[in-house]
Amino acid sequence: MRQIISIMYAIGMPFYGFVLSIVALCGHKKAKLLVEGRKETWKKVGKYDKTQSCIWVHAASLGEFEQGRPIIEAIRAKYPTIKIVLTFYSPSGYEVRKNYKEADLVCYLPSDTRGNAKKFIEAINPEMAFFVKYEFWHHYINEIYKREIPLYGVSVIFREAQPFFQAWGSWFRDMLHKYTRLYVQDNLSAELLKSIGIADDKYVIAGDTRFDRVSQIAANAPDVPVVERFVSNAKKVIVMGSAWPPDDEVVFPYINNAPKDIKLIVAPHEIHQERIKGLLGRLTVKTSLFTEPVGDLEDCQVLVVNTIGLLSTIYKYGQIGYIGGGFGVGIHNTLEAATYSMPVMFGPNYKRFKEACDLIDCQGGYCVKNRGEVASKLDLWLSDDESLKKAGESAGKYVASMCGATEKIMVEVESKIG
């Protein structure tokens, strides 16, 4: 089985690259960005000064970047002269953070072939490498291991269904044995590693660096004048983050019939013209766009945030959070809201997200399955200040209790760099 998987991987990666190129030629936007971006990577690393070793951080996409970011910024603060290379797999991460100032080089990770891994690692000459969460690339891990470069997994979380833990999964398990240390999120991940013979000193239950990140954002959140005007005469503010159309359908009926001093800030997951137009069509109360605030903004009941990059700050103006995505592929970031000590609610597709399950367990988060349940929970929180406060405090305390993963990882960095 090992040999079959190895052959399939050796054939599959180049074949995937070929298919990706064809799809890109057919006009698929993300495929084109990835293909062109990987070509650009080789130009960038060709100009990179490999005489200076670097610390390499790899994240699949934007969410994983947010988990790696606290480590990058802690390294930058402690060792300002050390070079940092940041790579992405997905255009949704790279295109948003390609100008990230704390990294000396930001690029796509070339396809995982033996040749690419050797060429790329030779080009950047990493002193140590951090792969965030789910990133397990066979040839890159092998090349790192051969060169005796310390390799760390950050905010890793494992599940029993993954190939590592199957009877036929020895090819996958080999990758885990080549990590210097795996910083896992929870006890279950640690137990799974133990079950396949990973030595106790090869993993640490450190938690999730996202808790450090959201706490850091909340502590330094700037004021947003447009939002301050909007909420100036509000009794309570609901912040609806990363909303999709099914989320609109369960929340908007409530706000359309709520008293004027109950206000809603909605930040849709997508902000293209069609999405904004559809969203506005479902609202019957006075509404303003963030980018084009009306003169009497204080009299509006809904503010639509039709721009990106503000949601994690805007949550500070709310008392209740609604997190979108739970009626689709899965909920978005609950921690950005919970860190402000506000209770959060979300749709039923949340069980893959440990922090959402934890928030439900501590009564700082709630699953809602339809508009009736949304209305019931909002009625309770908007009429009972004590209930709202208790749920919000539970959410805030949960986030605070989970901070500290970055500090644990930095102990390792400091032991290697000195």
Short mmCIF file of C-alpha atoms in Angstrom, two decimals:
data_model
loop_
_atom_site.label_atom_id
_atom_site.label_comp_id
_atom_site.label_asym_id
_atom_site.label_seq_id
_atom_site.Cartn_x
_atom_site.Cartn_y
_atom_site.Cartn_z
CA MET A 1 0.00 0.00 0.00
CA ARG A 2 2.86 2.39 0.83
CA GLN A 3 4.36 1.93 -2.61
CA ILE A 4 1.02 2.40 -4.34
CA ILE A 5 0.36 5.66 -2.47
CA SER A 6 3.88 6.86 -3.21
CA ILE A 7 3.47 6.19 -6.94
CA MET A 8 0.04 7.79 -7.01
CA TYR A 9 1.40 10.90 -5.27
CA ALA A 10 4.41 11.10 -7.62
CA ILE A 11 2.09 10.95 -10.62
CA GLY A 12 -0.78 12.88 -9.11
CA MET A 13 1.01 16.11 -8.18
CA PRO A 14 2.37 16.85 -11.71
CA PHE A 15 -0.94 15.76 -13.23
CA TYR A 16 -2.81 18.13 -10.92
CA GLY A 17 -0.47 20.92 -12.03
CA PHE A 18 -1.23 20.10 -15.68
CA VAL A 19 -4.99 20.12 -15.09
CA LEU A 20 -4.66 23.40 -13.17
CA SER A 21 -2.92 24.97 -16.17
CA ILE A 22 -5.70 23.85 -18.51
CA VAL A 23 -8.37 25.19 -16.17
CA ALA A 24 -6.47 28.48 -15.93
CA LEU A 25 -6.34 28.76 -19.72
CA CYS A 26 -10.11 28.29 -19.74
CA GLY A 27 -10.48 31.44 -17.66
CA HIS A 28 -10.93 30.13 -14.12
CA LYS A 29 -9.88 33.10 -12.00
CA LYS A 30 -8.41 31.30 -8.97
CA ALA A 31 -6.63 28.70 -11.09
CA LYS A 32 -5.08 31.44 -13.20
CA LEU A 33 -3.92 33.34 -10.12
CA LEU A 34 -2.32 30.18 -8.72
CA VAL A 35 -0.58 29.19 -11.97
CA GLU A 36 0.73 32.70 -12.64
CA GLY A 37 1.60 33.18 -8.98
CA ARG A 38 3.72 30.04 -8.87
CA LYS A 39 5.64 31.23 -11.92
CA GLU A 40 6.25 34.51 -10.13
CA THR A 41 7.54 32.59 -7.11
CA TRP A 42 10.56 31.35 -9.03
CA LYS A 43 11.37 34.88 -10.14
CA LYS A 44 11.13 36.11 -6.55
CA VAL A 45 13.25 33.37 -5.00
CA GLY A 46 15.77 33.78 -7.79
CA LYS A 47 16.45 37.28 -6.50
CA TYR A 48 16.36 36.28 -2.84
CA ASP A 49 19.61 36.49 -0.89
CA LYS A 50 20.02 32.94 0.43
CA THR A 51 23.31 33.78 2.14
CA GLN A 52 21.12 35.02 4.99
CA SER A 53 19.13 32.20 6.55
CA CYS A 54 15.48 32.79 7.23
CA ILE A 55 12.53 31.50 9.17
CA TRP A 56 9.92 30.03 6.85
CA VAL A 57 6.20 30.09 7.70
CA HIS A 58 3.73 28.32 5.40
CA ALA A 59 -0.05 28.77 5.53
CA ALA A 60 -2.64 27.33 3.19
CA SER A 61 -4.91 30.34 3.09
CA LEU A 62 -6.05 33.44 4.95
CA GLY A 63 -7.43 31.65 8.01
CA GLU A 64 -4.21 29.71 8.52
CA PHE A 65 -2.23 32.91 8.00
CA GLU A 66 -4.08 34.41 10.97
CA GLN A 67 -2.88 31.43 13.01
CA GLY A 68 0.70 31.90 11.86
CA ARG A 69 0.66 35.65 12.15
CA PRO A 70 1.18 35.88 15.95
CA ILE A 71 4.34 33.78 15.57
CA ILE A 72 5.65 35.88 12.68
CA GLU A 73 5.09 39.09 14.60
CA ALA A 74 6.57 37.70 17.82
CA ILE A 75 9.69 36.62 15.90
CA ARG A 76 9.91 39.99 14.18
CA ALA A 77 9.65 41.82 17.52
CA LYS A 78 12.26 39.60 19.21
CA TYR A 79 14.65 39.22 16.26
CA PRO A 80 14.18 42.21 13.93
CA THR A 81 17.13 41.33 11.67
CA ILE A 82 16.07 37.75 10.90
CA LYS A 83 14.53 37.27 7.47
CA ILE A 84 11.01 35.82 7.31
CA VAL A 85 9.62 34.00 4.28
CA LEU A 86 5.84 33.53 4.12
CA THR A 87 4.27 31.14 1.62
CA PHE A 88 0.66 30.42 0.70
CA TYR A 89 -1.06 27.61 -1.14
CA SER A 90 -4.29 29.44 -1.95
CA PRO A 91 -4.93 32.67 -3.87
CA SER A 92 -7.48 33.65 -1.21
CA GLY A 93 -4.58 33.95 1.22
CA TYR A 94 -1.81 35.24 -1.02
CA GLU A 95 -3.81 37.89 -2.86
CA VAL A 96 -4.95 39.47 0.41
CA ARG A 97 -1.58 39.31 2.21
CA LYS A 98 0.99 39.55 -0.60
CA ASN A 99 2.13 42.94 0.73
CA TYR A 100 2.33 41.86 4.37
CA LYS A 101 5.07 44.08 5.76
CA GLU A 102 6.33 41.76 8.50
CA ALA A 103 7.63 39.22 5.96
CA ASP A 104 10.67 39.82 3.76
CA LEU A 105 9.35 37.55 1.02
CA VAL A 106 5.72 36.54 0.38
CA CYS A 107 4.97 34.05 -2.39
CA TYR A 108 3.03 30.98 -3.44
CA LEU A 109 4.39 27.57 -2.49
CA PRO A 110 5.38 25.71 -5.67
CA SER A 111 3.70 22.37 -6.33
CA ASP A 112 4.89 19.56 -4.06
CA THR A 113 7.29 17.65 -6.31
CA ARG A 114 10.74 16.38 -5.33
CA GLY A 115 12.43 18.83 -7.70
CA ASN A 116 10.42 21.84 -6.57
CA ALA A 117 11.00 21.08 -2.90
CA LYS A 118 14.76 20.82 -3.37
CA LYS A 119 14.98 23.94 -5.53
CA PHE A 120 12.77 26.07 -3.27
CA ILE A 121 14.45 25.11 0.00
CA GLU A 122 17.89 25.66 -1.51
CA ALA A 123 16.74 29.10 -2.66
CA ILE A 124 15.45 30.37 0.70
CA ASN A 125 17.83 28.44 3.01
CA PRO A 126 15.50 28.27 6.07
CA GLU A 127 16.92 28.02 9.56
CA MET A 128 13.60 26.60 10.76
CA ALA A 129 10.16 26.08 9.25
CA PHE A 130 6.61 26.36 10.56
CA PHE A 131 3.70 24.69 8.75
CA VAL A 132 0.30 25.89 9.97
CA LYS A 133 -2.59 23.56 10.85
CA TYR A 134 -3.30 21.09 8.01
CA GLU A 135 -0.31 21.59 5.72
CA PHE A 136 1.43 18.24 5.17
CA TRP A 137 3.45 18.24 1.94
CA HIS A 138 5.39 15.01 1.45
CA HIS A 139 8.36 16.21 -0.62
CA TYR A 140 8.84 19.46 1.28
CA ILE A 141 8.81 17.62 4.59
CA ASN A 142 11.30 15.04 3.26
CA GLU A 143 13.66 17.74 1.99
CA ILE A 144 13.48 19.65 5.25
CA TYR A 145 14.20 16.44 7.15
CA LYS A 146 17.17 15.54 4.95
CA ARG A 147 18.72 18.93 5.57
CA GLU A 148 18.14 18.63 9.33
CA ILE A 149 16.11 21.83 9.42
CA PRO A 150 13.83 22.03 12.49
CA LEU A 151 10.20 21.70 11.38
CA TYR A 152 7.21 22.63 13.53
CA GLY A 153 3.49 22.16 13.11
CA VAL A 154 1.49 25.11 14.46
CA SER A 155 -2.10 24.99 15.75
CA VAL A 156 -2.41 21.46 14.37
CA ILE A 157 -5.60 19.56 15.00
CA PHE A 158 -6.09 15.89 14.20
CA ARG A 159 -9.19 13.74 13.72
CA GLU A 160 -9.55 9.98 13.72
CA ALA A 161 -10.77 9.92 10.12
CA GLN A 162 -7.49 11.33 8.76
CA PRO A 163 -5.17 8.97 6.82
CA PHE A 164 -2.47 9.17 9.51
CA PHE A 165 -4.59 7.05 11.83
CA GLN A 166 -5.78 4.37 9.38
CA ALA A 167 -4.29 0.89 9.14
CA TRP A 168 -3.10 1.66 5.62
CA GLY A 169 -1.69 5.10 6.53
CA SER A 170 2.00 4.40 7.20
CA TRP A 171 3.08 6.54 4.23
CA PHE A 172 1.27 9.48 5.79
CA ARG A 173 2.51 8.70 9.30
CA ASP A 174 6.10 8.97 8.11
CA MET A 175 5.57 12.70 7.59
CA LEU A 176 4.56 13.20 11.21
CA HIS A 177 7.68 11.42 12.47
CA LYS A 178 9.81 13.93 10.57
CA TYR A 179 8.52 16.95 12.47
CA THR A 180 10.75 18.31 15.21
CA ARG A 181 7.63 19.12 17.21
CA LEU A 182 3.89 19.35 16.63
CA TYR A 183 2.06 22.05 18.59
CA VAL A 184 -1.46 20.64 18.71
CA GLN A 185 -4.70 22.31 19.69
CA ASP A 186 -6.26 19.75 21.99
CA ASN A 187 -5.99 16.56 24.04
CA LEU A 188 -7.64 14.41 21.37
CA SER A 189 -4.93 15.36 18.87
CA ALA A 190 -2.27 14.42 21.41
CA GLU A 191 -3.94 11.07 22.11
CA LEU A 192 -4.14 10.29 18.40
CA LEU A 193 -0.44 11.02 17.95
CA LYS A 194 0.37 8.82 20.92
CA SER A 195 -1.71 6.00 19.42
CA ILE A 196 0.54 5.85 16.35
CA GLY A 197 3.79 5.92 18.26
CA ILE A 198 4.74 9.58 18.12
CA ALA A 199 7.07 10.15 21.08
CA ASP A 200 5.83 12.30 23.94
CA ASP A 201 8.54 14.90 23.38
CA LYS A 202 7.48 15.33 19.74
CA TYR A 203 4.18 17.07 20.50
CA VAL A 204 2.90 19.75 22.85
CA ILE A 205 -0.70 20.63 23.67
CA ALA A 206 -0.34 24.36 23.07
CA GLY A 207 -3.79 25.42 21.93
CA ASP A 208 -4.63 27.58 18.94
CA THR A 209 -2.62 30.72 18.13
CA ARG A 210 -5.81 32.32 16.80
CA PHE A 211 -6.80 33.05 20.41
CA ASP A 212 -3.64 35.10 20.80
CA ARG A 213 -4.35 36.86 17.52
CA VAL A 214 -7.94 37.86 18.27
CA SER A 215 -6.99 39.03 21.76
CA GLN A 216 -4.22 41.13 20.24
CA ILE A 217 -6.64 42.66 17.72
CA ALA A 218 -9.18 43.47 20.42
CA ALA A 219 -6.56 45.11 22.62
CA ASN A 220 -5.44 47.37 19.79
CA ALA A 221 -8.69 47.88 17.89
CA PRO A 222 -8.86 51.43 16.50
CA ASP A 223 -12.01 53.54 16.49
CA VAL A 224 -14.15 53.49 13.35
CA PRO A 225 -15.86 56.91 13.07
CA VAL A 226 -18.60 55.80 10.66
CA VAL A 227 -19.62 52.98 13.00
CA GLU A 228 -19.45 55.25 16.05
CA ARG A 229 -21.93 57.63 14.40
CA PHE A 230 -24.21 54.76 13.47
CA VAL A 231 -24.37 53.25 16.98
CA SER A 232 -24.45 56.56 18.87
CA ASN A 233 -28.17 56.32 19.72
CA ALA A 234 -28.55 52.53 19.78
CA LYS A 235 -29.86 50.58 22.74
CA LYS A 236 -28.27 47.33 21.55
CA VAL A 237 -26.16 46.43 18.50
CA ILE A 238 -26.06 43.07 16.74
CA VAL A 239 -22.98 42.47 14.58
CA MET A 240 -23.51 39.94 11.81
CA GLY A 241 -20.15 38.79 10.45
CA SER A 242 -19.27 36.93 7.24
CA ALA A 243 -22.94 36.61 6.30
CA TRP A 244 -24.24 34.56 3.37
CA PRO A 245 -27.78 34.77 1.88
CA PRO A 246 -29.14 31.93 4.08
CA ASP A 247 -27.96 33.92 7.11
CA ASP A 248 -29.84 36.96 5.83
CA GLU A 249 -33.00 34.87 5.66
CA VAL A 250 -32.94 33.98 9.36
CA VAL A 251 -31.79 37.32 10.78
CA PHE A 252 -33.28 40.05 8.58
CA PRO A 253 -36.96 39.25 9.36
CA TYR A 254 -36.17 39.98 13.01
CA ILE A 255 -34.42 43.28 12.39
CA ASN A 256 -37.10 44.37 9.92
CA ASN A 257 -39.59 44.26 12.80
CA ALA A 258 -37.36 45.33 15.69
CA PRO A 259 -37.55 48.68 17.52
CA LYS A 260 -35.45 51.42 15.89
CA ASP A 261 -32.91 51.49 18.69
CA ILE A 262 -32.00 47.83 18.04
CA LYS A 263 -29.41 48.12 15.30
CA LEU A 264 -27.66 45.68 13.01
CA ILE A 265 -24.20 45.90 11.45
CA VAL A 266 -23.90 43.32 8.70
CA ALA A 267 -20.60 42.42 7.04
CA PRO A 268 -21.32 40.03 4.15
CA HIS A 269 -18.75 37.38 3.29
CA GLU A 270 -18.78 38.56 -0.31
CA ILE A 271 -19.05 42.22 -1.23
CA HIS A 272 -19.55 42.14 -5.00
CA GLN A 273 -22.32 44.30 -6.41
CA GLU A 274 -24.83 41.49 -6.91
CA ARG A 275 -24.46 40.30 -3.31
CA ILE A 276 -24.90 43.79 -1.86
CA LYS A 277 -27.91 44.44 -4.08
CA GLY A 278 -29.54 41.17 -3.00
CA LEU A 279 -28.85 41.89 0.66
CA LEU A 280 -30.36 45.38 0.48
CA GLY A 281 -33.43 43.94 -1.23
CA ARG A 282 -34.22 41.87 1.88
CA LEU A 283 -34.12 44.84 4.25
CA THR A 284 -37.18 47.04 4.78
CA VAL A 285 -35.73 49.33 7.46
CA LYS A 286 -33.56 52.38 6.83
CA THR A 287 -30.10 51.21 5.77
CA SER A 288 -26.75 52.76 4.87
CA LEU A 289 -23.63 51.46 3.16
CA PHE A 290 -20.38 51.84 5.07
CA THR A 291 -18.57 53.28 2.05
CA GLU A 292 -21.37 55.75 1.30
CA PRO A 293 -22.78 56.75 4.70
CA VAL A 294 -25.98 58.78 4.51
CA GLY A 295 -26.15 62.18 6.16
CA ASP A 296 -28.52 61.04 8.91
CA LEU A 297 -26.59 57.84 9.61
CA GLU A 298 -27.68 57.94 13.26
CA ASP A 299 -31.27 57.36 12.16
CA CYS A 300 -30.45 54.21 10.16
CA GLN A 301 -31.17 50.80 11.65
CA VAL A 302 -28.79 48.74 9.51
CA LEU A 303 -25.23 49.46 8.41
CA VAL A 304 -23.88 47.28 5.59
CA VAL A 305 -20.08 46.96 5.69
CA ASN A 306 -19.33 46.68 1.96
CA THR A 307 -15.56 46.65 2.35
CA ILE A 308 -13.05 44.15 3.73
CA GLY A 309 -10.62 44.17 6.64
CA LEU A 310 -12.77 45.85 9.30
CA LEU A 311 -14.92 43.11 10.77
CA SER A 312 -12.57 42.08 13.60
CA THR A 313 -12.51 45.69 14.79
CA ILE A 314 -16.20 46.40 14.22
CA TYR A 315 -17.22 43.60 16.57
CA LYS A 316 -16.20 45.86 19.46
CA TYR A 317 -19.29 47.98 18.83
CA GLY A 318 -21.69 45.09 19.37
CA GLN A 319 -23.33 43.34 22.27
CA ILE A 320 -24.43 40.26 20.29
CA GLY A 321 -22.61 38.46 17.49
CA TYR A 322 -24.08 36.39 14.68
CA ILE A 323 -21.47 34.39 12.76
CA GLY A 324 -22.30 33.48 9.16
CA GLY A 325 -21.69 30.31 7.19
CA GLY A 326 -23.50 27.87 9.46
CA PHE A 327 -26.22 27.21 6.90
CA GLY A 328 -23.62 26.43 4.23
CA VAL A 329 -20.10 25.00 4.14
CA GLY A 330 -19.36 25.91 7.76
CA ILE A 331 -19.23 28.82 10.16
CA HIS A 332 -16.62 31.53 9.98
CA ASN A 333 -14.50 32.96 12.80
CA THR A 334 -16.39 32.96 16.11
CA LEU A 335 -13.38 34.07 18.14
CA GLU A 336 -13.17 37.54 16.58
CA ALA A 337 -16.52 38.31 18.20
CA ALA A 338 -16.23 36.26 21.39
CA THR A 339 -13.00 37.99 22.42
CA TYR A 340 -15.06 41.16 23.02
CA SER A 341 -17.11 39.30 25.64
CA MET A 342 -20.21 39.04 23.52
CA PRO A 343 -22.27 35.89 23.06
CA VAL A 344 -22.37 34.45 19.56
CA MET A 345 -24.93 32.51 17.59
CA PHE A 346 -24.49 30.56 14.37
CA GLY A 347 -26.15 28.04 12.10
CA PRO A 348 -26.06 24.24 12.45
CA ASN A 349 -22.92 23.47 10.43
CA TYR A 350 -20.44 24.16 13.22
CA LYS A 351 -19.34 20.77 14.57
CA ARG A 352 -16.02 20.70 12.70
CA PHE A 353 -14.95 23.80 14.60
CA LYS A 354 -13.64 23.05 18.06
CA GLU A 355 -13.96 26.61 19.34
CA ALA A 356 -17.65 26.73 18.38
CA CYS A 357 -18.30 23.50 20.25
CA ASP A 358 -16.39 24.86 23.23
CA LEU A 359 -18.39 28.10 23.19
CA ILE A 360 -21.62 26.11 23.23
CA ASP A 361 -20.32 24.03 26.15
CA CYS A 362 -19.50 27.14 28.19
CA GLN A 363 -22.81 28.82 27.21
CA GLY A 364 -21.09 31.64 25.36
CA GLY A 365 -22.23 30.35 21.97
CA TYR A 366 -25.52 29.02 20.60
CA CYS A 367 -26.62 27.09 17.55
CA VAL A 368 -29.77 28.37 15.82
CA LYS A 369 -31.49 26.24 13.19
CA ASN A 370 -34.10 28.65 11.81
CA ARG A 371 -35.46 32.19 12.06
CA GLY A 372 -37.70 31.22 14.97
CA GLU A 373 -34.72 30.17 17.08
CA VAL A 374 -32.85 33.33 16.09
CA ALA A 375 -35.81 35.45 17.19
CA SER A 376 -36.18 33.55 20.46
CA LYS A 377 -32.54 33.98 21.43
CA LEU A 378 -32.45 37.65 20.41
CA ASP A 379 -35.66 38.34 22.34
CA LEU A 380 -34.07 36.87 25.46
CA TRP A 381 -30.78 38.75 25.19
CA LEU A 382 -32.38 42.06 24.22
CA SER A 383 -34.87 41.98 27.08
CA ASP A 384 -32.75 40.44 29.83
CA ASP A 385 -29.49 42.30 30.44
CA GLU A 386 -28.34 39.82 33.05
CA SER A 387 -28.72 36.88 30.68
CA LEU A 388 -26.84 38.78 27.95
CA LYS A 389 -24.05 39.77 30.33
CA LYS A 390 -23.63 36.23 31.66
CA ALA A 391 -23.41 34.71 28.17
CA GLY A 392 -21.00 37.42 27.02
CA GLU A 393 -18.73 36.95 30.03
CA SER A 394 -18.65 33.22 29.38
CA ALA A 395 -17.52 33.82 25.79
CA GLY A 396 -14.86 36.32 26.84
CA LYS A 397 -13.48 34.15 29.63
CA TYR A 398 -13.24 31.19 27.27
CA VAL A 399 -11.09 33.14 24.80
CA ALA A 400 -8.88 34.53 27.57
CA SER A 401 -8.36 31.07 29.05
CA MET A 402 -7.15 29.69 25.72
CA CYS A 403 -4.46 32.28 25.03
CA GLY A 404 -0.76 31.45 25.30
CA ALA A 405 0.08 29.17 22.34
CA THR A 406 2.39 31.75 20.77
CA GLU A 407 4.39 32.09 23.96
CA LYS A 408 4.93 28.33 24.13
CA ILE A 409 6.15 28.23 20.53
CA MET A 410 8.45 31.20 21.07
CA VAL A 411 10.24 29.27 23.83
CA GLU A 412 11.26 26.80 21.12
CA VAL A 413 12.31 29.56 18.72
CA GLU A 414 14.43 31.21 21.39
CA SER A 415 16.10 27.91 22.27
CA LYS A 416 17.17 27.48 18.65
CA ILE A 417 18.19 31.09 17.87
CA GLY A 418 19.42 32.11 21.30
#
